[in-house]
Structure formats: structure tokens, C-alpha cells
Amino acid sequence: MYYTIFGLCPRDDITLGAHGFMIALSPEFKEAAARSGIGQERVDEDLDALHRKWLDACGYDSLWTPDDFDLDESGNPKTEYLYGRDAILAKWGEWGVEHISIPGNACGLDIDRGIDGMTLAPHNVDSWKQKNLLLIVFTHFAYLIELLGTDRR
């Protein structure tokens, strides 16, 4: 097993960060990440291609109007997504995606030393939609690591 996700059930003893969960990464995960050939460029390309689909699917589909002077060709105020491409950030490292941040109050997962390897630990994960988006981003790259970094002889 390359990784284990635990703590998905929301906590009822705290309010801030009640949806935090952890992902334990095995040393084999690190080795597969190195063999995969994925790097920051591929991470950025995938986020560029998939961010809108992921944001919309998780409920980050809100629109906003910049101001009344920013008009489209029909004379209507331009409407843009409240959450754009920079709403999802991911940083690649020797353990795969070692940092993921998404909309929220410094919401994300960050690499930290675990018992038998490394762990992606939560920061300010306060809702189901944040939890879902973090899982979507992580499992996308974990699947690519499995697909590209595993010897399938």
C-alpha cells in the first residue's frame, strides 16, 4: 500500500479544522513518485486543465462582478469566477505533491514527518467541500504516481 487516508470523519469536539484528515505516505510512494517522472511542470499543466472542473464539482462555482465600469461587448458588467486558477496550488517534491492549498482560511495539506514515512497533514480544513477538493487533487496525482511510477512487469 502506497498511502493511507485516515481521519475522514469530521470531529465534533472542535470547530476550526474539524474536517482535517491525514494521508500517510509510505517509502514506496516516494520511490514511485521519483520513478513517475512527474514534476512541477506537469502539476501546473494538470491544474491549468482541471481546476475549473474540480472547483465547480466541489461547490466553488460562485461568480462575481468586478465593477460597473468593466463591461463586456454588450455593455453588461463582466462576470468572473470568484475562484480562479490560483485557487488551487500544489507543489511537487520528492514525496510527490507535498503541498496543496485550496480556497479557505489557509486551507490545505502539507508534508510532515510521520511514524513510518511522511504524512500530508491538514491545516484549517473546515468543510466537506474543502475535504472533497483536497482529496480530488491528491488522488489525481497519486493515481498518476501509481500509473507512471510502478513497475508493471
Short mmCIF file of C-alpha atoms in Angstrom, two decimals:
data_model
loop_
_atom_site.label_atom_id
_atom_site.label_comp_id
_atom_site.label_asym_id
_atom_site.label_seq_id
_atom_site.Cartn_x
_atom_site.Cartn_y
_atom_site.Cartn_z
CA MET A 1 0.00 0.00 0.00
CA TYR A 2 1.47 3.34 -1.06
CA TYR A 3 -0.67 5.65 1.05
CA THR A 4 -3.34 5.53 3.73
CA ILE A 5 -6.02 8.15 4.27
CA PHE A 6 -7.35 8.40 7.80
CA GLY A 7 -9.44 10.71 9.95
CA LEU A 8 -12.09 11.44 7.30
CA CYS A 9 -14.95 11.56 9.80
CA PRO A 10 -15.43 15.16 10.98
CA ARG A 11 -14.56 15.87 14.59
CA ASP A 12 -17.30 17.14 16.87
CA ASP A 13 -15.02 18.35 19.65
CA ILE A 14 -13.62 21.32 17.68
CA THR A 15 -14.98 23.80 15.15
CA LEU A 16 -11.94 25.16 13.31
CA GLY A 17 -10.31 22.40 11.29
CA ALA A 18 -13.00 19.85 12.22
CA HIS A 19 -12.74 18.25 8.78
CA GLY A 20 -8.99 17.72 8.86
CA PHE A 21 -7.69 14.33 7.76
CA MET A 22 -4.24 12.90 7.15
CA ILE A 23 -2.58 10.96 4.37
CA ALA A 24 0.30 8.69 5.39
CA LEU A 25 2.82 8.17 2.57
CA SER A 26 4.99 5.06 2.56
CA PRO A 27 8.63 5.00 1.42
CA GLU A 28 7.38 3.05 -1.63
CA PHE A 29 5.18 6.02 -2.51
CA LYS A 30 8.25 8.25 -2.51
CA GLU A 31 10.10 5.79 -4.77
CA ALA A 32 7.16 5.59 -7.18
CA ALA A 33 6.91 9.40 -7.23
CA ALA A 34 10.58 9.59 -8.28
CA ARG A 35 10.11 6.94 -10.99
CA SER A 36 6.95 8.60 -12.32
CA GLY A 37 8.79 11.46 -13.99
CA ILE A 38 6.13 13.89 -12.79
CA GLY A 39 7.43 17.31 -11.80
CA GLN A 40 6.14 20.79 -11.08
CA GLU A 41 5.57 21.48 -14.77
CA ARG A 42 3.17 18.51 -15.08
CA VAL A 43 1.42 19.51 -11.83
CA ASP A 44 0.87 23.04 -13.16
CA GLU A 45 -0.37 21.75 -16.53
CA ASP A 46 -2.89 19.44 -14.87
CA LEU A 47 -4.12 22.18 -12.55
CA ASP A 48 -4.48 24.56 -15.51
CA ALA A 49 -6.58 21.94 -17.33
CA LEU A 50 -8.66 20.63 -14.42
CA HIS A 51 -9.05 23.42 -11.84
CA ARG A 52 -12.41 24.72 -13.13
CA LYS A 53 -13.97 21.25 -13.29
CA TRP A 54 -12.78 20.44 -9.75
CA LEU A 55 -13.83 23.80 -8.29
CA ASP A 56 -17.29 23.61 -9.85
CA ALA A 57 -17.79 19.99 -8.74
CA CYS A 58 -16.98 20.90 -5.14
CA GLY A 59 -19.23 23.96 -4.98
CA TYR A 60 -16.72 26.73 -5.75
CA ASP A 61 -18.73 27.89 -8.76
CA SER A 62 -19.62 31.36 -7.39
CA LEU A 63 -19.45 34.30 -9.77
CA TRP A 64 -18.70 37.92 -9.01
CA THR A 65 -18.80 41.19 -10.92
CA PRO A 66 -15.53 43.15 -10.73
CA ASP A 67 -17.15 46.61 -11.03
CA ASP A 68 -19.69 48.51 -13.08
CA PHE A 69 -17.01 50.02 -15.34
CA ASP A 70 -15.72 46.64 -16.51
CA LEU A 71 -18.26 45.90 -19.25
CA ASP A 72 -18.43 43.18 -21.87
CA GLU A 73 -19.11 43.82 -25.57
CA SER A 74 -22.89 44.02 -24.89
CA GLY A 75 -22.47 46.71 -22.23
CA ASN A 76 -23.19 44.38 -19.31
CA PRO A 77 -20.90 44.17 -16.28
CA LYS A 78 -18.31 41.44 -16.77
CA THR A 79 -18.84 38.48 -14.51
CA GLU A 80 -15.92 36.32 -13.44
CA TYR A 81 -15.47 33.33 -11.21
CA LEU A 82 -14.77 34.21 -7.61
CA TYR A 83 -12.32 31.29 -7.54
CA GLY A 84 -9.95 31.12 -10.49
CA ARG A 85 -6.87 29.12 -11.44
CA ASP A 86 -4.84 30.35 -8.46
CA ALA A 87 -7.45 28.99 -6.03
CA ILE A 88 -5.75 25.58 -6.19
CA LEU A 89 -2.00 25.38 -5.70
CA ALA A 90 0.12 22.25 -5.47
CA LYS A 91 3.88 21.91 -5.06
CA TRP A 92 5.81 18.86 -6.18
CA GLY A 93 8.68 17.43 -4.15
CA GLU A 94 10.46 14.16 -3.50
CA TRP A 95 7.31 12.73 -1.84
CA GLY A 96 5.02 13.72 -4.74
CA VAL A 97 2.62 16.56 -4.12
CA GLU A 98 3.94 17.89 -0.82
CA HIS A 99 1.70 20.95 -0.50
CA ILE A 100 -1.87 21.55 -1.62
CA SER A 101 -3.76 24.75 -0.87
CA ILE A 102 -7.36 25.49 -1.77
CA PRO A 103 -9.93 28.22 -1.01
CA GLY A 104 -10.38 28.88 2.69
CA ASN A 105 -8.52 30.32 5.63
CA ALA A 106 -5.06 28.91 4.80
CA CYS A 107 -6.73 25.59 3.99
CA GLY A 108 -4.58 22.75 2.75
CA LEU A 109 -2.35 19.75 3.26
CA ASP A 110 1.38 19.97 3.94
CA ILE A 111 4.14 17.38 4.19
CA ASP A 112 5.20 16.43 7.71
CA ARG A 113 7.23 13.61 9.22
CA GLY A 114 5.09 10.61 10.13
CA ILE A 115 5.74 7.37 12.02
CA ASP A 116 6.80 5.20 9.06
CA GLY A 117 7.41 7.79 6.36
CA MET A 118 5.85 11.13 5.68
CA THR A 119 2.34 12.44 6.17
CA LEU A 120 0.27 15.09 4.45
CA ALA A 121 -1.17 16.90 7.47
CA PRO A 122 -4.20 19.22 7.36
CA HIS A 123 -4.42 22.90 8.05
CA ASN A 124 -7.79 24.63 8.58
CA VAL A 125 -9.94 22.10 6.72
CA ASP A 126 -13.36 23.32 7.85
CA SER A 127 -15.94 21.83 5.47
CA TRP A 128 -16.92 18.83 3.36
CA LYS A 129 -16.32 20.78 0.15
CA GLN A 130 -12.76 21.59 1.23
CA LYS A 131 -12.19 17.96 2.19
CA ASN A 132 -13.55 16.75 -1.17
CA LEU A 133 -11.41 19.17 -3.17
CA LEU A 134 -8.24 18.20 -1.28
CA LEU A 135 -8.99 14.51 -1.87
CA ILE A 136 -9.63 15.11 -5.57
CA VAL A 137 -6.33 16.94 -6.03
CA PHE A 138 -4.31 14.42 -4.02
CA THR A 139 -5.85 11.29 -5.55
CA HIS A 140 -5.41 12.67 -9.08
CA PHE A 141 -1.65 12.87 -8.59
CA ALA A 142 -1.49 9.66 -6.51
CA TYR A 143 -3.13 7.84 -9.42
CA LEU A 144 -0.56 9.28 -11.84
CA ILE A 145 2.24 8.19 -9.50
CA GLU A 146 0.76 4.69 -9.42
CA LEU A 147 0.29 4.62 -13.19
CA LEU A 148 3.65 6.10 -14.21
CA GLY A 149 5.86 5.11 -11.28
CA THR A 150 5.05 1.44 -10.75
CA ASP A 151 6.89 -1.38 -12.48
CA ARG A 152 4.07 -3.37 -14.10
CA ARG A 153 6.04 -6.41 -15.28
#
